[in-house]
Amino acid sequence: MKQEKEIIFNGDFEDSEEEEDDQSQDYESDEELNKKKKKKSLLNTNKNLIMNVSDTQYAVVKFVGKMIYKFKLQYVPYQEINNWDFCWTDNAVLPETLAKMQSHQKINHFPGMYSLARKNHLGKNLNKMQKQFPEEYDFYPRTWMLPSEYNDFKQQFGKAKTFILKPEASCQGKGIFLTRCIESINPTEHYVAQRYIHKPLLIDGLKFDLRMYVLICGCDPLRLYLYKEGLARFATQAYIVPNTNNLDDVCMHLTNYAINKDNPNFIFNSDEKKMDVGHKRSMSSVFQLLRDQNQNVDQLLADIKDLIIKTFCSVQPILQQNYTQVDNYANNMCFEILGFDILIDSSLKPYLLEVNHTPSFTTDTPLDQYIKKNLIADTITLMNINVKTKNEVIQQKKDEMQKRVLTGKKTKLSIEEKKQIKLQFQKQRDEYESQNKGNYELIYPCSKSYEEFLQHSLKIYEEWTGANIRRNQKKESIQINQEPQNKSQSQPKKIILEKKSNLYKHVQSRINTNLFPTNKNEQTKGNEVIQEGEEQPPNQINTIPEVDNDHFVPYEDYQQQSLESIKELCAYTEKRGRELQILDLIQYRKVDNRLNNSHIQQQNVQNIQNILSPISQIKGVLQGMAIKNVKQFAIRKNNKNIKSSSKQINESEHDKLYENSSKQLILQSQLNYQQSNQQGLNGAYIKPKVFSLKLSHPPKGYKLQSLPLLIQQNYTKFRYE
Ligand code: ADP
């Protein structure tokens, strides 16, 4: 289906139930008229297709959906309703949303994309790859995460002259500054610090960068398209290599439209046909200009494609892990248009500045209107979103179901069979997409192999998540089981949560059971340990209370914040030389009555709260720690004390010390609990989510036990670092 280029978007859109006029009445011939009619009737069937636009502010998105594809627009929040076929949101998507989707539904984000789209995550991921492949990943300016890498960063002053500092999670140039002096940086503040590319390629004496649109339409395996059109955004003040006098000239050093458009020098584009004038131009016009200057644009483009693919390689395992929640062999339920910001230096080398997961679809100039309308339309075509495809997918599912009913068993596919099915889908997609890619170019899969990068990033990911450590633990535990009984008795059961879906189920079951029990009798319920590969009974999952969206923190955010928090906490406890062993980290949610029955160890919580609150944007307060964990805390702390105070103590001394110390700690925690009760817990926004963390070397005999994966990740990370 080729897009309807003749439908012009002028920046405005108002939805109405009425039939819109056919804007192209003057057909040249009967044949053309028939062709158009046929296309129109095909598109008319799309009226049954629901596009949820409840969470997009962009007129151009709604316009394309309604006017070009004839979808029915739906405005009910997409998380509250599940009858949409296609959802376009301006915000990140939760893994939970994906988990609820059916195979014919599509959404315009991948859960987990924060790993590229947040400056600090992008920095961390690319730095890790750079360490292993310094030359292959030299497209990313050297970057330091502050404050954690402050000391190393400090050493750089004198070597390079100018650095650019960016707030971790902002955009549009907000809060960015250039510096040549370390004293101007607060050593405790969170920044992404980067070497400043001081010799950028200039056009008309101005610095510019490119906004390139990349479509990821599959993560397992990766499937990437580059849009052939994009934007070039120019600074509005002539460029001078940075010196102490011009570091503050944002309209010279920053190319953000949001910054430069307010400069009186800014020339707006007023005609989509004149794309090569002003301070925002089409990307193609810039390439043409460079070609006219005999610059090697083909090489530049090849380098840019290579850079894009390598960037995705660095996070592919994260995306894939998030995607395992759906059985989607076609690999096509999520897609995402990412804005890659590329700076070219004077030797025509491209640098990646950042990746935007919600690139602006503001259309305040004819150039924006033209490019963005076509970009969105081409994306919908490429994703094959139409009634016919929807019906085929549903039919396919029905057939599978029927087959299952007839044979009376759930056919489990082997890895090889799954691989074959995936390949078949991929082939179908190749065929369809090669005919329907509009202005997109497929850049991955391609003839060059990126396997070594993918493999390395998988290795990093596994190290980070502790998957390889768990594998070793598994081996160990097999060995232990083969040893005499008395030894293995002291080993608590071990949980291995290989799949994220298991993590959710596990965490959810804990939420509903022991962490904040409604009465004391229930406390033991949550002690079950999920064994590897074991599924939770479905009824436990059904009992999860509905999420209150007003107070719900996206899992991704939560995950980020808690990872950061844990690191902070480790640094904090190390500094204090103190052992805070088990913490219950909480994902906030509206106050839960069960909380009132939980036991709180206020003292620890207060400490954590002090650390977490400045870096956490979560609404609410961190207040909870279940008694069960307090007990464990006591026991583990005691174990640790024993270990550190005397390695030679004999068994009975050990037991005695253990008992006394445990008692003391439990008494103390109960006292704290009473105090905390006096302070009252009302008004807390709490959803207990991930609990238990050990921050230093485990005491003898201690094993990870029923800890959610997330915490295990950190546990193992910090344990072995
Ligand atoms: P934001 O998301 O706030 O736009 P960016 O990382 O894109 O942050 O940076 C904003 C602008 O600063 C870029 O458009 C570019 O002009 C300039 N810039 C960013 N990083 C560098 C760098 N390392 N060297 C030179 N200029 C840079």
XYZ file of C-alpha atoms and ligand atoms in Angstrom:
748
model
C 0.000 0.000 0.000
C 1.709 3.175 -1.078
C 1.023 6.217 0.991
C -1.310 8.933 -0.182
C 1.194 11.679 -0.782
C -1.516 13.927 -2.180
C -3.144 14.260 1.214
C -1.610 17.392 2.588
C -1.145 17.996 6.276
C -1.072 21.648 7.260
C -0.318 21.198 10.937
C -3.930 21.075 12.188
C -6.195 18.159 12.819
C -9.579 17.828 14.354
C -11.172 14.446 14.632
C -14.742 14.028 13.485
C -17.033 11.092 12.872
C -17.979 12.420 9.456
C -16.719 11.108 6.170
C -13.894 13.291 5.069
C -13.883 14.704 1.571
C -11.843 13.079 -1.069
C -9.203 15.722 -1.613
C -8.159 14.441 -5.005
C -11.155 14.748 -7.273
C -9.423 15.418 -10.551
C -8.575 11.993 -11.847
C -6.818 11.861 -15.131
C -8.353 8.678 -16.537
C -10.919 5.975 -15.857
C -8.156 3.535 -15.110
C -6.731 5.829 -12.481
C -10.176 6.417 -11.066
C -10.758 2.667 -10.701
C -7.384 2.188 -9.069
C -8.126 4.929 -6.598
C -11.581 3.529 -5.868
C -10.144 0.098 -5.198
C -7.565 1.504 -2.834
C -10.214 3.581 -1.142
C -12.469 0.611 -0.535
C -9.529 -1.325 0.901
C -8.721 1.547 3.200
C -12.376 1.865 4.146
C -12.228 -1.569 5.714
C -9.659 -0.048 8.079
C -12.503 1.852 9.677
C -12.916 -1.203 11.825
C -9.368 -0.903 12.973
C -8.904 0.981 16.219
C -5.936 3.243 16.699
C -5.530 4.348 20.281
C -4.248 7.921 20.414
C -5.094 8.624 24.031
C -1.494 9.273 24.942
C -0.213 11.272 22.027
C -0.233 15.014 21.780
C 0.734 15.096 18.128
C -1.787 16.200 15.553
C 0.256 14.647 12.773
C -0.062 11.179 14.299
C -3.847 11.445 14.512
C -4.016 12.970 11.075
C -2.105 10.128 9.456
C -4.142 7.512 11.322
C -7.477 8.991 10.430
C -6.987 10.748 7.118
C -4.533 8.458 5.396
C -5.252 5.070 6.916
C -8.908 5.618 7.887
C -8.445 4.118 11.326
C -10.995 4.754 14.019
C -9.290 6.887 16.640
C -9.750 5.882 20.246
C -9.158 8.223 23.179
C -9.702 5.983 26.207
C -6.349 5.485 28.001
C -4.786 2.526 26.285
C -3.864 0.861 29.551
C -7.530 0.751 30.562
C -8.888 -0.879 27.475
C -7.600 -3.651 25.318
C -9.682 -3.574 22.157
C -7.344 -1.338 20.207
C -5.403 -2.749 17.306
C -2.691 -0.218 17.206
C -1.522 2.191 19.861
C 0.584 5.283 19.472
C 1.883 6.783 22.676
C 4.384 9.546 23.359
C 5.699 7.762 26.406
C 7.641 4.657 27.271
C 5.681 1.430 27.412
C 5.624 -0.854 30.413
C 6.458 -4.522 30.163
C 3.027 -5.149 31.688
C 1.370 -3.514 28.710
C 3.201 -5.749 26.313
C 2.414 -8.798 28.408
C -1.295 -8.060 28.067
C -1.233 -7.568 24.309
C -2.436 -10.034 21.732
C -0.406 -10.967 18.699
C -2.363 -8.805 16.272
C -1.907 -5.664 18.378
C 0.957 -3.296 17.816
C 2.462 -0.513 19.879
C 5.036 2.114 19.006
C 7.554 1.466 21.782
C 9.687 -1.351 23.112
C 9.845 -1.843 26.859
C 13.448 -1.389 27.925
C 14.309 1.326 25.435
C 15.427 3.539 28.305
C 18.713 1.696 27.888
C 19.326 3.780 24.791
C 17.153 6.761 25.362
C 18.491 7.989 28.653
C 21.800 9.700 28.394
C 23.289 7.968 31.407
C 22.207 4.516 30.237
C 23.377 5.096 26.715
C 26.665 6.283 28.154
C 27.081 3.254 30.362
C 26.176 0.799 27.636
C 28.389 2.337 25.007
C 31.286 2.824 27.415
C 31.233 -0.887 28.156
C 31.377 -1.703 24.467
C 34.067 0.917 23.942
C 36.201 -0.779 26.543
C 36.197 -3.998 24.539
C 36.157 -2.485 21.040
C 37.802 0.927 21.381
C 38.130 1.526 17.662
C 34.801 0.112 16.581
C 32.950 2.188 19.169
C 34.896 5.418 18.796
C 31.805 7.095 17.318
C 30.684 7.975 20.815
C 32.571 10.864 22.427
C 34.366 9.821 25.609
C 31.836 10.038 28.374
C 31.871 9.970 32.165
C 28.982 9.385 34.481
C 29.075 11.802 37.365
C 29.402 11.660 40.275
C 30.482 7.999 40.202
C 33.300 8.601 37.693
C 34.227 11.983 39.026
C 37.789 11.055 39.955
C 38.645 9.721 36.547
C 36.925 12.659 34.936
C 38.957 15.055 37.037
C 42.165 13.543 35.660
C 41.105 14.510 32.138
C 41.385 18.218 32.723
C 44.552 19.346 31.083
C 44.454 16.498 28.562
C 41.403 17.733 26.689
C 40.335 21.299 26.934
C 36.591 21.468 26.756
C 33.860 19.265 28.161
C 30.138 19.382 27.793
C 27.960 18.483 30.767
C 24.424 17.275 30.384
C 21.801 16.477 32.997
C 21.130 12.735 32.991
C 17.568 12.717 31.787
C 16.755 15.994 30.165
C 16.308 17.075 26.575
C 16.173 20.107 24.279
C 19.498 21.360 25.546
C 18.097 22.075 29.002
C 20.720 22.395 31.728
C 23.645 21.769 29.363
C 26.864 23.714 29.795
C 30.420 23.737 28.539
C 33.356 23.903 30.877
C 37.118 23.926 30.979
C 37.481 23.958 34.701
C 36.735 21.114 37.085
C 35.902 23.541 39.886
C 32.754 24.549 38.035
C 31.345 21.079 38.589
C 29.651 20.069 41.775
C 31.247 16.668 42.573
C 28.003 15.291 43.986
C 25.698 16.195 41.114
C 24.472 13.780 38.490
C 25.713 14.647 35.037
C 26.754 12.971 31.873
C 30.080 14.600 31.047
C 31.480 14.328 27.574
C 34.438 15.462 25.543
C 33.359 18.353 23.448
C 33.773 17.773 19.709
C 35.454 21.076 19.088
C 35.918 20.896 15.327
C 32.466 20.225 13.916
C 31.706 20.355 10.227
C 30.338 23.801 9.442
C 27.906 24.953 6.796
C 27.797 28.682 6.208
C 30.062 28.990 9.254
C 27.424 27.384 11.487
C 27.515 24.233 13.550
C 24.691 21.795 12.837
C 23.602 18.310 13.775
C 21.385 15.742 12.108
C 18.195 14.272 13.447
C 18.003 10.893 11.771
C 14.991 8.642 12.133
C 15.645 4.987 12.774
C 12.901 2.418 12.947
C 13.450 -0.644 15.056
C 10.739 -3.085 14.131
C 12.069 -6.237 15.743
C 14.451 -6.978 18.575
C 14.799 -10.743 18.403
C 16.513 -10.674 15.982
C 17.198 -6.996 15.456
C 15.492 -5.429 12.503
C 16.450 -1.845 11.703
C 15.480 0.683 9.076
C 16.902 4.119 8.451
C 14.623 6.809 7.080
C 16.168 8.521 4.096
C 14.894 11.907 5.157
C 15.549 13.742 8.372
C 16.368 17.169 9.692
C 19.494 19.254 9.948
C 19.370 21.683 12.836
C 21.633 24.684 12.779
C 23.098 26.895 15.457
C 22.267 30.526 14.950
C 25.567 32.134 15.865
C 28.759 31.709 13.813
C 30.960 28.999 15.255
C 34.254 29.765 16.948
C 36.364 27.021 18.490
C 35.625 27.112 22.222
C 37.601 29.540 24.301
C 37.076 30.868 27.799
C 35.062 33.794 26.435
C 32.497 31.929 24.387
C 31.651 28.848 26.456
C 28.332 30.387 27.466
C 27.200 31.110 23.904
C 24.561 28.446 23.639
C 23.431 29.569 20.179
C 26.968 28.913 18.951
C 27.638 25.566 20.591
C 24.233 23.933 20.862
C 22.191 23.119 17.825
C 18.885 22.421 19.574
C 15.893 23.874 17.792
C 14.310 24.663 21.158
C 17.259 26.912 21.998
C 17.925 28.509 18.639
C 14.387 29.213 17.518
C 14.190 32.083 19.998
C 17.250 33.760 18.550
C 16.204 36.691 16.318
C 18.672 35.341 13.709
C 16.611 32.198 13.284
C 15.239 31.778 9.776
C 12.193 29.525 9.634
C 11.429 27.340 6.699
C 8.228 28.514 5.076
C 7.975 26.283 2.045
C 8.328 22.508 2.026
C 9.758 22.730 -1.469
C 12.617 24.891 -0.249
C 14.275 22.522 2.118
C 17.766 23.933 1.903
C 17.307 27.292 3.548
C 17.111 28.550 7.086
C 18.189 27.069 10.369
C 16.187 23.891 10.061
C 16.684 22.112 6.758
C 16.075 18.710 5.340
C 18.827 16.181 5.877
C 18.838 15.324 2.185
C 19.513 18.939 1.240
C 22.574 18.948 3.498
C 23.837 15.720 1.961
C 23.308 17.200 -1.468
C 25.287 20.282 -0.486
C 28.119 18.088 0.760
C 28.055 16.063 -2.431
C 28.276 19.296 -4.391
C 31.392 20.061 -2.396
C 32.804 16.699 -3.432
C 32.601 15.283 0.056
C 32.354 11.515 0.364
C 28.725 11.336 1.491
C 28.406 7.631 0.691
C 31.161 6.837 3.169
C 29.575 9.148 5.710
C 26.253 7.361 5.331
C 27.904 3.960 5.599
C 29.605 5.089 8.826
C 26.315 6.368 10.201
C 24.514 3.101 9.472
C 27.341 1.174 11.085
C 27.150 3.418 14.151
C 23.407 2.907 14.437
C 23.655 -0.870 14.250
C 26.466 -0.988 16.796
C 24.472 1.197 19.137
C 21.581 -1.243 19.000
C 23.928 -4.192 19.465
C 24.881 -2.746 22.842
C 21.321 -3.083 24.168
C 19.851 -5.896 22.129
C 19.889 -8.395 25.032
C 17.987 -5.937 27.216
C 15.305 -5.432 24.588
C 15.084 -9.130 23.909
C 14.732 -9.920 27.584
C 11.842 -7.499 27.887
C 10.264 -8.980 24.810
C 10.238 -12.559 26.080
C 6.875 -11.884 27.659
C 5.109 -12.413 24.385
C 5.229 -15.448 22.153
C 5.588 -13.461 19.017
C 7.552 -15.415 16.492
C 6.808 -12.741 13.921
C 8.816 -10.365 16.096
C 6.505 -7.510 15.145
C 4.280 -6.394 18.018
C 6.488 -3.472 18.944
C 8.136 -0.940 16.755
C 9.744 2.351 17.597
C 10.903 5.399 15.701
C 14.035 6.673 17.368
C 15.642 10.016 16.777
C 19.394 9.604 16.443
C 21.256 12.874 16.915
C 24.441 12.833 14.895
C 27.216 15.391 14.862
C 29.702 15.355 12.003
C 33.199 16.637 12.566
C 35.363 18.524 10.115
C 36.928 15.272 8.858
C 33.424 13.970 8.061
C 33.400 11.511 10.934
C 29.944 11.060 12.484
C 29.477 11.026 16.264
C 26.454 9.840 18.132
C 25.250 12.450 20.605
C 22.081 10.867 21.817
C 19.080 8.725 21.032
C 15.526 9.981 21.540
C 12.790 7.452 22.052
C 10.078 10.061 21.652
C 11.442 12.301 18.927
C 9.397 15.424 18.553
C 6.543 15.232 16.076
C 5.838 18.905 16.406
C 4.979 20.271 12.997
C 5.329 24.016 13.190
C 6.875 24.467 9.752
C 5.910 23.064 6.318
C 9.188 21.126 6.336
C 8.288 19.372 9.593
C 4.763 18.734 8.371
C 5.975 17.125 5.204
C 8.759 14.998 6.659
C 6.939 13.829 9.773
C 3.667 13.030 8.039
C 5.474 10.849 5.529
C 7.662 9.276 8.201
C 4.652 8.166 10.228
C 2.702 7.041 7.191
C 5.634 5.005 5.866
C 6.046 3.430 9.292
C 2.424 2.285 9.431
C 2.689 0.803 5.965
C 5.942 -0.945 6.786
C 4.442 -2.387 9.951
C 1.664 -3.816 7.822
C -1.087 -2.432 10.012
C -4.388 -3.098 8.292
C -7.536 -5.144 8.658
C -6.442 -7.889 6.321
C -3.280 -8.631 8.278
C -5.097 -8.412 11.568
C -7.636 -10.995 10.421
C -4.900 -13.302 9.182
C -3.098 -13.214 12.504
C -6.304 -13.888 14.429
C -7.155 -16.763 12.108
C -3.706 -18.226 12.560
C -4.125 -18.163 16.336
C -7.531 -19.796 16.047
C -6.083 -22.571 13.887
C -3.326 -23.212 16.389
C -5.844 -23.371 19.197
C -8.051 -25.746 17.288
C -5.106 -27.989 16.570
C -4.329 -28.066 20.250
C -7.903 -28.927 21.141
C -7.978 -31.702 18.583
C -4.726 -33.261 19.663
C -5.680 -32.664 23.294
C -2.250 -31.440 24.337
C -0.170 -28.374 24.238
C 2.450 -28.984 21.650
C 5.753 -27.801 22.930
C 8.031 -26.638 20.183
C 11.665 -27.512 20.181
C 14.258 -24.757 19.877
C 14.926 -25.815 16.319
C 11.217 -25.686 15.447
C 10.896 -22.236 16.935
C 13.887 -21.117 14.956
C 12.323 -22.396 11.767
C 9.038 -20.631 12.445
C 10.875 -17.419 13.141
C 12.806 -17.746 9.922
C 9.637 -18.301 8.002
C 8.066 -15.168 9.443
C 11.213 -13.260 8.716
C 11.086 -14.372 5.110
C 7.482 -13.239 4.796
C 8.394 -9.906 6.287
C 11.364 -9.519 3.969
C 9.083 -10.024 1.016
C 6.375 -7.679 2.206
C 8.670 -4.965 3.487
C 10.877 -4.886 0.418
C 7.764 -3.843 -1.521
C 6.364 -1.495 1.103
C 9.230 0.324 2.724
C 8.454 3.797 1.384
C 11.386 6.035 2.159
C 12.935 3.571 4.573
C 16.095 1.592 3.933
C 16.732 -1.709 5.653
C 20.076 -1.436 7.424
C 19.985 -4.561 9.566
C 20.086 -7.530 8.921
C 22.771 -6.818 6.369
C 25.712 -8.509 4.709
C 28.201 -7.470 7.409
C 28.230 -9.552 10.563
C 27.745 -7.831 13.900
C 27.839 -11.072 15.817
C 30.915 -10.255 17.908
C 29.250 -7.089 19.203
C 25.999 -8.863 19.928
C 27.854 -11.634 21.694
C 29.845 -9.238 23.776
C 26.841 -7.263 24.825
C 25.112 -10.496 25.781
C 28.120 -11.365 27.897
C 27.995 -7.987 29.601
C 24.283 -8.377 30.144
C 24.696 -11.803 31.652
C 27.405 -10.581 33.942
C 25.225 -7.730 34.996
C 22.190 -9.861 35.616
C 24.220 -12.562 37.223
C 22.902 -15.156 34.806
C 26.321 -16.722 34.422
C 26.841 -16.649 38.174
C 23.522 -18.389 38.637
C 24.560 -20.988 36.139
C 27.673 -21.616 38.218
C 25.581 -21.656 41.348
C 23.397 -24.243 39.728
C 26.431 -26.385 39.019
C 27.595 -25.836 42.572
C 24.245 -26.757 44.005
C 24.221 -29.963 42.009
C 27.594 -30.773 43.524
C 26.369 -29.852 46.982
C 23.369 -32.091 46.585
C 25.672 -34.935 45.831
C 27.548 -34.332 49.089
C 26.470 -35.850 52.430
C 23.040 -34.855 53.764
C 24.101 -32.940 56.898
C 25.884 -30.341 54.794
C 23.058 -29.720 52.400
C 20.573 -29.301 55.233
C 22.048 -25.957 56.137
C 21.671 -24.779 52.558
C 18.458 -22.908 52.045
C 16.549 -23.622 48.877
C 17.707 -21.600 45.989
C 15.674 -19.600 43.557
C 16.681 -19.175 39.991
C 14.557 -16.820 38.024
C 15.877 -16.988 34.551
C 12.951 -15.352 32.876
C 11.700 -11.922 33.573
C 8.163 -13.226 33.369
C 8.995 -15.429 36.320
C 10.282 -12.430 38.144
C 6.990 -10.653 37.737
C 5.011 -13.609 38.839
C 7.265 -14.135 41.753
C 7.252 -10.546 42.847
C 3.534 -10.331 42.373
C 2.934 -13.411 44.420
C 5.054 -11.930 47.163
C 3.094 -8.727 47.037
C -0.023 -10.717 47.633
C 1.330 -12.794 50.391
C 4.036 -12.372 52.889
C 5.607 -9.029 52.401
C 2.726 -7.093 53.779
C 0.567 -9.784 55.262
C -2.977 -9.067 56.309
C -2.484 -11.136 59.391
C 0.354 -12.918 61.006
C -0.842 -16.352 60.041
C -0.313 -15.471 56.474
C 3.273 -14.576 56.948
C 4.635 -17.916 56.032
C 2.670 -18.156 52.835
C 5.155 -16.248 50.818
C 8.051 -18.433 51.720
C 7.556 -20.631 48.739
C 10.500 -20.756 46.533
C 10.105 -20.913 42.825
C 12.312 -23.557 41.432
C 13.951 -23.105 38.138
C 11.555 -23.364 35.239
C 8.591 -23.742 37.531
C 5.535 -21.675 36.723
C 3.438 -20.003 39.361
C -0.124 -21.268 39.517
C -2.219 -18.831 37.495
C -4.669 -18.070 40.284
C -1.955 -16.262 42.199
C -1.377 -13.981 39.321
C -5.041 -13.216 39.049
C -5.161 -11.952 42.577
C -2.869 -9.041 41.873
C -4.657 -5.825 42.652
C -5.291 -3.550 39.723
C -2.623 -0.981 39.147
C -3.528 2.533 40.057
C -2.177 4.396 37.114
C -2.132 7.762 38.792
C 0.372 6.564 41.267
C 2.028 3.888 39.344
C 5.681 4.224 38.610
C 6.639 2.708 35.294
C 8.584 -0.409 35.878
C 11.428 0.918 33.808
C 11.641 4.032 35.880
C 11.435 2.030 38.971
C 14.096 -0.316 37.798
C 16.408 2.514 36.921
C 15.828 4.320 40.097
C 16.264 1.314 42.217
C 19.434 0.269 40.474
C 20.812 3.716 40.973
C 19.574 3.714 44.515
C 21.225 0.449 45.267
C 24.501 1.684 43.983
C 24.202 4.817 46.006
C 23.352 2.758 48.956
C 26.359 0.531 48.508
C 28.640 3.508 48.294
C 26.969 4.896 51.356
C 27.217 1.779 53.452
C 30.763 1.163 52.386
C 31.685 4.648 53.385
C 30.086 4.246 56.722
C 31.814 0.901 57.166
C 28.447 -0.331 58.157
C 26.574 -3.335 57.144
C 23.078 -2.825 55.977
C 22.220 -6.193 54.739
C 18.651 -6.579 53.816
C 16.601 -3.814 52.512
C 13.157 -3.890 51.248
C 12.969 -1.643 48.281
C 9.539 -0.572 47.463
C 7.749 0.361 44.365
C 5.287 2.955 45.379
C 1.651 2.554 45.119
C -1.402 3.890 46.822
C -1.495 3.152 50.465
C -2.191 -0.435 51.142
C -3.900 -1.536 54.309
C -1.700 -4.510 54.497
C 1.114 -2.180 55.183
C -0.318 -1.370 58.561
C 0.215 -4.933 59.585
C 3.739 -5.020 58.449
C 6.624 -4.463 60.752
C 8.846 -1.627 60.069
C 12.430 -1.187 60.852
C 12.328 2.527 60.914
C 15.936 3.140 61.576
C 17.156 1.447 58.462
C 14.333 2.790 56.438
C 15.164 6.280 57.526
C 18.696 5.800 56.300
C 17.581 4.492 53.005
C 15.048 7.185 52.639
C 17.704 9.810 53.109
C 19.655 8.321 50.304
C 16.828 7.516 47.992
C 14.689 10.549 48.199
C 16.963 13.013 46.432
C 17.458 10.727 43.480
C 14.040 9.272 43.347
C 11.215 10.961 41.538
C 8.746 8.506 42.867
C 5.745 9.965 44.582
C 5.547 8.867 48.123
C 7.832 7.741 50.842
C 9.818 4.677 51.494
C 8.679 3.183 54.696
C 8.424 -0.533 54.776
C 10.330 -3.509 55.798
C 8.628 -6.730 56.638
C 9.278 -8.479 59.910
C 10.269 -11.604 58.142
C 13.052 -9.747 56.542
C 13.948 -8.032 59.757
C 14.450 -11.459 61.161
C 16.549 -12.473 58.265
C 18.399 -9.264 58.648
C 19.220 -10.136 62.182
C 20.302 -13.603 61.322
C 22.392 -12.598 58.431
C 23.933 -9.699 60.203
C 24.798 -11.995 63.006
C 26.343 -14.500 60.655
C 28.441 -11.775 59.240
C 29.514 -10.604 62.669
C 30.571 -14.054 63.513
C 32.489 -14.367 60.345
C 34.321 -11.125 60.708
C 34.979 -11.295 64.433
C 36.403 -14.762 64.583
C 36.924 -17.296 61.921
C 37.942 -19.984 64.368
C 34.947 -20.064 66.711
C 33.583 -23.492 67.204
C 30.096 -24.661 66.380
C 28.471 -24.204 69.800
C 29.907 -20.746 70.304
C 28.668 -19.931 66.904
C 25.145 -21.024 67.764
C 25.128 -19.099 71.018
C 26.390 -15.942 69.511
C 23.963 -16.383 66.725
C 21.026 -16.691 69.043
C 21.945 -13.764 71.291
C 22.730 -11.447 68.540
C 19.598 -12.370 66.652
C 17.496 -11.757 69.699
C 19.038 -8.381 70.240
C 18.441 -7.336 66.732
C 14.891 -8.539 66.703
C 14.203 -6.715 69.932
C 15.684 -3.587 68.505
C 13.672 -3.892 65.355
C 10.491 -4.405 67.310
C 11.233 -1.285 69.266
C 11.734 0.541 66.060
C 8.518 -0.883 64.790
C 6.659 0.505 67.755
C 8.223 3.877 67.186
C 7.314 3.825 63.568
C 3.754 2.915 64.410
C 3.560 5.975 66.569
C 4.682 8.037 63.658
C 1.877 6.574 61.637
C 1.919 5.216 58.154
C -1.067 6.805 56.611
C -0.666 8.476 53.311
C 2.161 6.299 52.133
C 2.118 5.406 48.501
C 3.516 2.019 48.533
C 3.589 -1.005 46.412
C 5.974 -3.533 47.802
C 7.844 -4.865 44.904
C 11.370 -6.037 45.193
C 12.864 -7.006 48.421
C 16.023 -8.116 50.083
C 19.479 -7.106 49.299
C 22.758 -8.075 50.720
C 25.498 -5.604 50.317
C 28.703 -7.321 51.179
C 30.200 -10.759 51.122
C 27.741 -13.364 52.206
C 28.339 -15.129 55.482
C 29.210 -18.759 55.440
C 26.299 -20.931 54.605
C 24.245 -18.047 53.355
C 22.694 -18.410 49.974
C 20.442 -16.241 47.969
C 16.984 -17.220 48.835
C 13.769 -16.213 47.210
C 15.107 -12.934 46.082
C 13.652 -11.471 42.978
C 15.940 -11.409 40.033
C 16.451 -7.724 40.143
C 17.956 -7.882 43.539
C 19.911 -10.944 42.743
C 21.432 -8.992 39.924
C 22.633 -6.367 42.255
C 23.496 -8.768 44.907
C 25.753 -10.750 42.699
C 27.119 -7.662 41.127
C 28.176 -6.149 44.356
C 29.145 -9.377 45.865
C 31.707 -10.113 43.228
C 32.943 -6.654 42.484
P 19.624 17.302 24.503
O 18.939 16.005 24.651
O 19.386 18.181 25.682
O 19.357 17.936 23.194
P 22.218 16.573 23.398
O 23.132 15.519 23.891
O 21.532 16.291 22.111
O 21.191 16.967 24.551
O 23.046 17.882 23.249
C 22.484 19.112 22.846
C 23.353 19.776 21.809
O 24.660 20.003 22.319
C 23.562 18.928 20.581
O 22.527 19.137 19.670
C 24.890 19.427 20.062
O 24.736 20.584 19.291
C 25.631 19.794 21.320
N 26.503 18.696 21.773
C 26.136 17.675 22.572
N 27.165 16.864 22.843
C 28.227 17.374 22.200
C 29.592 16.997 22.095
N 30.084 15.933 22.725
N 30.394 17.773 21.346
C 29.924 18.861 20.713
N 28.660 19.271 20.778
C 27.801 18.554 21.510
